[in-house]
Coordinates of C-alpha atoms in Angstrom, one line a residue:
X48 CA -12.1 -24.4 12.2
X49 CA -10.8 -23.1 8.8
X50 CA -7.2 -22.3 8.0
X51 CA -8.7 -19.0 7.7
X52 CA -10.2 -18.2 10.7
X53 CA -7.4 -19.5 13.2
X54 CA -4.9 -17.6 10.8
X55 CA -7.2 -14.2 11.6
X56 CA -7.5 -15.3 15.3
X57 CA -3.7 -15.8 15.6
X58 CA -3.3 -12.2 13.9
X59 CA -6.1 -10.6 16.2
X60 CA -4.3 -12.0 19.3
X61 CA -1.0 -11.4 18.3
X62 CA -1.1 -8.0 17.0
X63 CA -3.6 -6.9 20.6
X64 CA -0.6 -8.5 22.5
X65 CA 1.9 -6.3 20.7
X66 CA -0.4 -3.3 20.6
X67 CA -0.4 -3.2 24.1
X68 CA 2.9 -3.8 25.3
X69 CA 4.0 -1.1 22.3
X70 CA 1.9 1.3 23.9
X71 CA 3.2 1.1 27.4
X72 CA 6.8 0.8 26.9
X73 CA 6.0 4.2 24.2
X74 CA 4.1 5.2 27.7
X75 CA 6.8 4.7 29.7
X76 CA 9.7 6.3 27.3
X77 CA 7.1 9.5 27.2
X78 CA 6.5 9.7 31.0
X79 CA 10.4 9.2 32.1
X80 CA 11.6 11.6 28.8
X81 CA 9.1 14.4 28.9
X82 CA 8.3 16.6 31.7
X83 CA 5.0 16.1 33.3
X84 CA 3.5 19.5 32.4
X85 CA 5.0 18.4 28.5
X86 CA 3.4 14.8 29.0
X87 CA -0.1 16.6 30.2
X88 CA 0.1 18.5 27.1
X89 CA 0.6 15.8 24.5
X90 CA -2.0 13.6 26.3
X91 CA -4.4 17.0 25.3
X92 CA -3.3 17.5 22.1
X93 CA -4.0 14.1 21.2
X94 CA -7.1 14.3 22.8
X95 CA -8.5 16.8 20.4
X96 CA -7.1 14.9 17.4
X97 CA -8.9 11.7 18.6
X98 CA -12.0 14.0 18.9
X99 CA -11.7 15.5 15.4
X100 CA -10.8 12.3 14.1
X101 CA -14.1 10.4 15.6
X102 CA -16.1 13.9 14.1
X103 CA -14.7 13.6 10.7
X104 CA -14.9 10.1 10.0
X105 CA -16.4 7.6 12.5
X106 CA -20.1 8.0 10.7
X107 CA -18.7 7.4 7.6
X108 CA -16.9 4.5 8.7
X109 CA -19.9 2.7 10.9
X110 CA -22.0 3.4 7.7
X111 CA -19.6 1.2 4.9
X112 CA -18.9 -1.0 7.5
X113 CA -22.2 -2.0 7.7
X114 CA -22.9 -2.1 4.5
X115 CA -19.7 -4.1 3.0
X116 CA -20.1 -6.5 6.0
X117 CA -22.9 -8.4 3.9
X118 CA -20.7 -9.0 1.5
X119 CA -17.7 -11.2 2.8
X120 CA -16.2 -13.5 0.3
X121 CA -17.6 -11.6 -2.6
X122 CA -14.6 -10.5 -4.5
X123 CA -16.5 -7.5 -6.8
X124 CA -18.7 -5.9 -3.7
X125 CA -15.4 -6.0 -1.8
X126 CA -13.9 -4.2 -4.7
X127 CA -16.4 -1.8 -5.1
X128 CA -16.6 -1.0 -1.1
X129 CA -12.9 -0.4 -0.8
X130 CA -12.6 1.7 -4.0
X131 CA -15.7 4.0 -2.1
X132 CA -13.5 3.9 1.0
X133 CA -10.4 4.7 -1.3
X134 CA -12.1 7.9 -3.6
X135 CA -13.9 9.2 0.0
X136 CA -11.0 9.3 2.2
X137 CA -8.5 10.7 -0.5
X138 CA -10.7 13.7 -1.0
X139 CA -11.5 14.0 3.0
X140 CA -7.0 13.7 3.5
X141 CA -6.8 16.5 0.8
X142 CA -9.2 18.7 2.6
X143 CA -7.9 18.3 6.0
X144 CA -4.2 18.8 4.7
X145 CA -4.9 21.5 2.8
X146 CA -6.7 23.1 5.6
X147 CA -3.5 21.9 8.0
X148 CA -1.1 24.0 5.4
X149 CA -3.2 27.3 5.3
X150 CA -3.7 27.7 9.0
X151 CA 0.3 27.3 9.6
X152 CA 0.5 29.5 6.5
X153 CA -1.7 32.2 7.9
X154 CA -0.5 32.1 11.5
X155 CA 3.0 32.8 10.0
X156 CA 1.6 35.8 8.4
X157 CA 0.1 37.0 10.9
X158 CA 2.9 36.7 13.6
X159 CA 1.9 34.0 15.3
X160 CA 4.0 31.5 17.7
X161 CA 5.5 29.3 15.0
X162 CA 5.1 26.5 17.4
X163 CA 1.6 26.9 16.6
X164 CA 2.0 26.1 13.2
X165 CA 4.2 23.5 13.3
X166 CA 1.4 21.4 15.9
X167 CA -1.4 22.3 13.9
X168 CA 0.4 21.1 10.5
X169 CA 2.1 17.9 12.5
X170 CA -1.7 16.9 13.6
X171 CA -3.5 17.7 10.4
X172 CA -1.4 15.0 9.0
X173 CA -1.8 12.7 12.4
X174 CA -5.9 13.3 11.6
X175 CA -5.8 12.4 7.6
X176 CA -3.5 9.7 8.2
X177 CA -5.6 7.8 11.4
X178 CA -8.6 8.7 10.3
X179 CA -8.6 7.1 6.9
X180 CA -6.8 4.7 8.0
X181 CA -9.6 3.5 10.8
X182 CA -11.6 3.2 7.9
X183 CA -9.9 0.6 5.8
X184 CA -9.3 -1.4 8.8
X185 CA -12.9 -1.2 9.7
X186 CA -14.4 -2.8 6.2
X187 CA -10.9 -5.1 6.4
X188 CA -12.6 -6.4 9.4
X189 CA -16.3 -6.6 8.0
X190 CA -15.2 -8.0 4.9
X191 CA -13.3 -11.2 7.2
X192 CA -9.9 -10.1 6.1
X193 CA -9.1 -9.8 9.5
X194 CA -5.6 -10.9 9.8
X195 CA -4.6 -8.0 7.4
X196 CA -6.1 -5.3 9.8
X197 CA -4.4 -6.5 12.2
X198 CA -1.3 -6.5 10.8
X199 CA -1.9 -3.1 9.6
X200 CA -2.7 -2.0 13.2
X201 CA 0.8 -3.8 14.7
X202 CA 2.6 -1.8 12.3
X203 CA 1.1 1.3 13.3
X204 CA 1.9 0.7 17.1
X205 CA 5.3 -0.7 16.1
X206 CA 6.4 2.3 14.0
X207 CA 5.3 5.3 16.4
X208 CA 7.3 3.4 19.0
X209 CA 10.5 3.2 16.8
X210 CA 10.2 6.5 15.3
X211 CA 9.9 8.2 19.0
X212 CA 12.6 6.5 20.5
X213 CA 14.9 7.0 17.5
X214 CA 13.8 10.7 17.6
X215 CA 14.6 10.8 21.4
X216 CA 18.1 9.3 21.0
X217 CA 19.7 11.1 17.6
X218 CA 17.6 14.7 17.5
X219 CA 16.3 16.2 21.3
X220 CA 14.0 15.4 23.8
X221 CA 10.9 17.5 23.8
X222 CA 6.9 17.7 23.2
X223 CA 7.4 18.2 19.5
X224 CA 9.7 15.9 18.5
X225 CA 7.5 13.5 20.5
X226 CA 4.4 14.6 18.7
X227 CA 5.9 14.6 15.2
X228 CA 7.2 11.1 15.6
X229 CA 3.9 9.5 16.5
X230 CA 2.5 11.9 13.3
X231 CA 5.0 10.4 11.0
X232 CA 4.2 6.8 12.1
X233 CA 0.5 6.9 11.4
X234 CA 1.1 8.3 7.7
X235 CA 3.6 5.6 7.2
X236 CA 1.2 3.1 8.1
X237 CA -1.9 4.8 6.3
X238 CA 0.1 4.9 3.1
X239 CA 1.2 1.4 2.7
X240 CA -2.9 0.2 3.9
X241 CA -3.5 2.2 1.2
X242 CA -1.3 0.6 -1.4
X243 CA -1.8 -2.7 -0.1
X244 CA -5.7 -2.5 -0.4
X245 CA -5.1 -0.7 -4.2
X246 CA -3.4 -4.0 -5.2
X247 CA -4.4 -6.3 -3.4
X248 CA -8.6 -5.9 -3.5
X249 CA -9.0 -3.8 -6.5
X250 CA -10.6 -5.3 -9.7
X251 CA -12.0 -2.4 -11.8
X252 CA -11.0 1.6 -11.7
X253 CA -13.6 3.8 -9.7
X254 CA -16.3 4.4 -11.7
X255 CA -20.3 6.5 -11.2
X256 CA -21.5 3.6 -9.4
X257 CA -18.5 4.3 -6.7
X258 CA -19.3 8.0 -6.3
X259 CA -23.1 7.4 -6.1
X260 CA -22.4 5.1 -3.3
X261 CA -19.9 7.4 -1.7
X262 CA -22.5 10.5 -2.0
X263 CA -25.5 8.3 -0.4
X264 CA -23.1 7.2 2.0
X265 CA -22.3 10.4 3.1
X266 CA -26.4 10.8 3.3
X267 CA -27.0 8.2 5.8
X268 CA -23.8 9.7 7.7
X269 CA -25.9 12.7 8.0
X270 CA -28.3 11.7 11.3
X271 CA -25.0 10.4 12.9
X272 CA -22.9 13.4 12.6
X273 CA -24.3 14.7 15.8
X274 CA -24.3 11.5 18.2
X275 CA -20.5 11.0 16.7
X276 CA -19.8 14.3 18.2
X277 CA -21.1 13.5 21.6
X278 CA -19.4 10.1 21.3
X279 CA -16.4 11.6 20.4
X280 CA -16.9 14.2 23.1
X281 CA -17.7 11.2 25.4
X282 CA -14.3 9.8 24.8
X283 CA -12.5 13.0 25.8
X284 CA -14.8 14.7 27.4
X285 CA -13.6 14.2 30.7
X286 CA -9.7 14.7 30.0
X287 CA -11.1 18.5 29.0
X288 CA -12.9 18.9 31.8
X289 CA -10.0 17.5 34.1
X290 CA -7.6 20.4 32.8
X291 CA -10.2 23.1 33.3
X292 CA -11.5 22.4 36.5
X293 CA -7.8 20.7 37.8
X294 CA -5.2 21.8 35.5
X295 CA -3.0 19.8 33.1
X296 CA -1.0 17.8 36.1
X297 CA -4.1 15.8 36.7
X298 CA -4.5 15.2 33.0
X299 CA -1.0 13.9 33.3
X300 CA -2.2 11.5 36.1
X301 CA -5.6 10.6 34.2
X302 CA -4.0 9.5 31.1
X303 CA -1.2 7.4 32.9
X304 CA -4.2 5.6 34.7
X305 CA -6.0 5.3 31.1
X306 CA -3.0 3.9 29.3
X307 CA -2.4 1.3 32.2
X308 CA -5.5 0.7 33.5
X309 CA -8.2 0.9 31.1
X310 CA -7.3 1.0 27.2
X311 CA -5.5 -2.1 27.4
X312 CA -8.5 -4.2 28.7
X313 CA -10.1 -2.3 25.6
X314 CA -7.7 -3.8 23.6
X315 CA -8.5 -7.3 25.1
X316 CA -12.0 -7.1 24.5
X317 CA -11.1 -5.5 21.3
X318 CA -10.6 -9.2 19.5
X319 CA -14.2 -10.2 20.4
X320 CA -15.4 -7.2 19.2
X321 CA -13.5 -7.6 15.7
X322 CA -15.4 -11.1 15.5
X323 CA -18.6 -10.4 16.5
X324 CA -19.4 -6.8 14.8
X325 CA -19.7 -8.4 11.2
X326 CA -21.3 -11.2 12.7
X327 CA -23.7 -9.2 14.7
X328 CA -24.9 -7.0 11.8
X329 CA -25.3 -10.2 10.0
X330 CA -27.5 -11.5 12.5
X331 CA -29.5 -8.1 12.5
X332 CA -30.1 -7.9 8.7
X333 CA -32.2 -11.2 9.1
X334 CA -35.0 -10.9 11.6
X335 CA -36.0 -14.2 12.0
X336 CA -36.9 -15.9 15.3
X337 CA -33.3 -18.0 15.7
X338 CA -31.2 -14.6 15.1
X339 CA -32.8 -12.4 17.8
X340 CA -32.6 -15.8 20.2
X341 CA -28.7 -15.5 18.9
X342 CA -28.4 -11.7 19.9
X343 CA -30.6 -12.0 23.3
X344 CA -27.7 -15.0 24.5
X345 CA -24.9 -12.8 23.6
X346 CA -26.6 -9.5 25.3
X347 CA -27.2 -11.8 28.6
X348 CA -23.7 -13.3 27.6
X349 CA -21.6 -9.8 27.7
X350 CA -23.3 -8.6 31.2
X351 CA -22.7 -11.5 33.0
X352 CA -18.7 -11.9 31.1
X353 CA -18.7 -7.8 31.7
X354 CA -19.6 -8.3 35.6
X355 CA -17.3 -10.9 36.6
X356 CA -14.2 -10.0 34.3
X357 CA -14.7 -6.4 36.4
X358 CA -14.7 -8.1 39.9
X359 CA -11.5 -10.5 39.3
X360 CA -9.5 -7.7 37.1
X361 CA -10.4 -5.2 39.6
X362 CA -9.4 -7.2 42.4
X363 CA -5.6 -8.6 40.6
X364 CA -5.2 -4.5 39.9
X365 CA -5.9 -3.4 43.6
X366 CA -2.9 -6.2 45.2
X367 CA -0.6 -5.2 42.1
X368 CA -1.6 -1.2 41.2
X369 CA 1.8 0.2 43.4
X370 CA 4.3 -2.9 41.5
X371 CA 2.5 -1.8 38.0
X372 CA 3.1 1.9 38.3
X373 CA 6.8 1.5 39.5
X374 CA 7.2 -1.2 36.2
X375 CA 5.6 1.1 34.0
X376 CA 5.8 4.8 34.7
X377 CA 7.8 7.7 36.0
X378 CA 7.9 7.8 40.2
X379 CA 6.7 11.0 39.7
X380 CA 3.3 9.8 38.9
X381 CA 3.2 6.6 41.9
X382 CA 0.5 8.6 44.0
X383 CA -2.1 7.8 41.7
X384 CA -1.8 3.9 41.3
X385 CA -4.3 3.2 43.7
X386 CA -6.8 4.4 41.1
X387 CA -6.0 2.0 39.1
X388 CA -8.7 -0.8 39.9
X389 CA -11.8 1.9 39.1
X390 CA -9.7 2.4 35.4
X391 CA -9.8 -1.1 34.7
X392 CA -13.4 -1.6 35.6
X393 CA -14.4 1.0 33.5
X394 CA -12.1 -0.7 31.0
X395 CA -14.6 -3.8 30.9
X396 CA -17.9 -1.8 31.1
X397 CA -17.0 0.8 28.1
X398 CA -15.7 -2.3 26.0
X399 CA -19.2 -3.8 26.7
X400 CA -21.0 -0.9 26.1
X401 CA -19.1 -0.7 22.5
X402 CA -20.5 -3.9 21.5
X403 CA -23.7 -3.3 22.8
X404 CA -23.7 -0.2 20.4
X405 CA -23.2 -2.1 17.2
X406 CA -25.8 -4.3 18.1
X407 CA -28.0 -1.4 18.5
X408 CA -26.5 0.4 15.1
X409 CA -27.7 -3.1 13.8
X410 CA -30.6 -3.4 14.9
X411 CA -32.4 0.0 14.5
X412 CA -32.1 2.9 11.2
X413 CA -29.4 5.5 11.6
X414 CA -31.9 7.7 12.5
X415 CA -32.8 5.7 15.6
X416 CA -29.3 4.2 16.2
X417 CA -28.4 7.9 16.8
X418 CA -31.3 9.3 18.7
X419 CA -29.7 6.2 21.5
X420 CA -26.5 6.7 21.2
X421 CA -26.8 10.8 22.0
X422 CA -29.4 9.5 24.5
X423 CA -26.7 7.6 26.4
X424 CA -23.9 10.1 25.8
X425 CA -26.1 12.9 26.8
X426 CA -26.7 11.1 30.3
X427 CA -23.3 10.2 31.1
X428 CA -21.8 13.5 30.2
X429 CA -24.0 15.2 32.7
X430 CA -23.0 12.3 35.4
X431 CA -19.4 12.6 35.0
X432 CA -19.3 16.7 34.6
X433 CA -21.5 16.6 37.9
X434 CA -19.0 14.5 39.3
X435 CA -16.1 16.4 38.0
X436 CA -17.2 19.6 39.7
X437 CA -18.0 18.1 43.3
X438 CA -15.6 15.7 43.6
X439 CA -12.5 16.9 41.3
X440 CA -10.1 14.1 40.2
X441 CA -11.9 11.4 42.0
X442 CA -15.3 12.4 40.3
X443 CA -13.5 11.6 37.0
X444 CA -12.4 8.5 38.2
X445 CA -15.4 7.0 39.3
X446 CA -17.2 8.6 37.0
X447 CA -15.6 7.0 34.0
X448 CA -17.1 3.7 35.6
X449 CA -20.9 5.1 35.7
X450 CA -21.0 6.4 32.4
X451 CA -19.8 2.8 31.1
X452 CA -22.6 1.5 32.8
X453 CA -25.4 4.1 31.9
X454 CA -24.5 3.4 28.1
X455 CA -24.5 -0.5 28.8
X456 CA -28.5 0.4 30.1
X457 CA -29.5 2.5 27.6
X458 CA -28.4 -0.1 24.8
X459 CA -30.2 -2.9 26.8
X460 CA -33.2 -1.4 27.1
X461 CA -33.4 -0.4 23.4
X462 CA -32.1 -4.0 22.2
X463 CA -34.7 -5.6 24.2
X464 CA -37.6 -3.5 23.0
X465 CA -36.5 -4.4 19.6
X466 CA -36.0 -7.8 19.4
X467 CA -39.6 -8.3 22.3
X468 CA -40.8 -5.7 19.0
X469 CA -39.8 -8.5 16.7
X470 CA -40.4 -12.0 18.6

């Protein structure tokens, strides 16, 4: 192997390693600080900023990644992609700030609980500074500068965790202080991306070429907008649902059992998605008969990894869930650790079911790429909001599993029809 590429898997590793232990020792300085109704309510505010964030700018980020991915190693494309990135997101930050400022102007006008004003204006710059951010990392990643992305991502994790535990110790405990911590962080680490990529990739200033390809960009985002939604709705969907049916102590619960249990085998699986999305959309550009034999191993190769990573993980979580919970949470939260082993395998199944997606975003138009993926969404949001309403909390939990799996089907089915389309 290259210099290169074990430098970029050393960073992956490193930086998924200290991504996850960042985000459950901030997990456990949030659960033991704040209150559990206060805990409940930051996991829901961030909820809708994750689900604004995927609206605003996942499209727009699957759509230059895929593009710019074909273009590794050439130094002016890779210009020319990051300065599109660059004039797009400016313009999107503006917007949403500017928006963020009005509202907590208005609402102060008209009377409203400052508080209000402050979260909105607090997670207008959270949303600007995550979103645009997820986009550089995304073409860092398709352009094989992976090692930067992933430093930019430890930094991220690394300064929310220091900035909330400074802000803890030397001003008060509470959800805001909490809230505008993490806020702060990510527009730390979205500015220097920024000005590293400005330096460090950019050849020539933006030019027509850069807004034509930013306005057709934006064109092919068009038939994603929708299945975006429903993915992003997808992702929180069921956190929503939780507080209206159950109220915000089970949300409390649920995001304790997502933070431990199932985002960090997302992480895990995280490097191998990093490596194989460029290489997957490489392999779909070309459609001869050795590339779909390449995509049909890995497909078969994911399901079988997928099913038996999901029987041993589920089974090490099961003899260890009541030891994790007392490690890494409050006690007040200990009654729920013997969820933990449906969290993780819906951990492995949703990772899966990522990858699947590009390959299927590869593989097919945007147009048809979407018409799946709001296909899958579609089904497993009516399974786990059937579920939700029967069976309450435990609906949700077991439900997080099936809708993993339902997406996993939908993508293999579609992938198959293409490449059998193909042979």
């Amino acid at each position: 192997m290259s210099k290169k590429i074990i430098s970029n898997l050393v960073w992956i590793v490193g930086s998924q390693i200290l991504l996850l232990i960042s985000n459950l020792l901030l997990l456990k300085l949030f659960t033991n600080k704040l209150t559990i109704d206060e805990f409940s309510l930051y996991s829901l505010l961030m909820s809708i900023l994750v689900f604004l964030r995927q609206v605003t700018f996942d499209s727009f980020s699957m759509v230059v990644g895929k593009k710019s991915a074909s273009y590794s190693g050439d130094k002016e494309n890779i210009s020319h992609y990051f300065q599109v990135v660059r004039y797009a997101t400016d313009r999107m930050a503006i917007f949403i700030f500017c928006c963020g400022v009005l509202f907590a102007v208005s609402s102060g006008l008209l009377g409203l609980n400052y508080l209000i004003s402050i979260i909105v204006f607090w997670g207008a710059i959270y949303l600007l500074s995550n979103g645009a951010q997820g986009i550089y990392l995304n073409v860092l990643n398709s352009v094989d500068e992976r090692a930067s992305a992933a430093k930019f991502s430890t930094l991220d994790a690394i300064l929310k965790l220091i900035l909330s535990t400074a802000a803890f110790m030397y001003l008060k405990i509470d959800l805001l202080i909490a809230f505008q911590a993490v806020s702060v962080g990510a527009f730390l680490t979205f500015f220097y991306t920024r000005y590293f990529i400005k330096n460090q990739f950019f050849e020539s200033e933006i030019n027509e070429k850069v807004k034509t390809e930013v306005v057709a960009s934006f064109v092919l985002c068009i038939p994603l907008l929708f299945s975006s939604a429903l993915n992003a709705f997808k992702g929180v969907g069921d956190r929503w649902l939780l507080t209206a049916f159950l109220g915000l102590k089970e949300l409390g619960a649920y995001t304790v059992l997502l933070q431990i249990g199932y985002l960090p085998i997302i992480l895990i699986f995280g490097v191998i998605q990093t490596y194989l999305g460029p290489e997957i959309y490489k392999l779909c550009a070309d459609n001869s008969r050795q590339n779909r034999i390449r995509i049909k191993k890995i497909i078969i190769g994911l399901i079988c990894f997928s099913v038996g990573c999901s029987v041993l993980l589920g089974l090490i979580s099961f003899y260890l869930s009541e030891w994790i919970f007392g490690v890494l949470v409050s006690a007040d939260y200990s009654e729920y650790s013997k969820y933990l082993p449906f969290f993780v395998t819906a951990g492995v199944f949703a990772a899966c079911a990522g990858i699947f997606q590009l390959v299927v975003f590869g593989l097919y138009d945007t147009r048809g790429a979407s018409i799946l993926i709001v296909l899958s969404i579609s089904l497993g949001l009516l399974l786990i909001s059937f579920l939700i309403y029967i069976f309450g909390f435990l609906g949700a939990v077991v439900g997080l599993s099936l809708v993993s799996m339902v997406s996993m089907l939908v993508f293999a089915i579609a992938i198959n029809k293409r490449l059998f389309v193909f042979a």
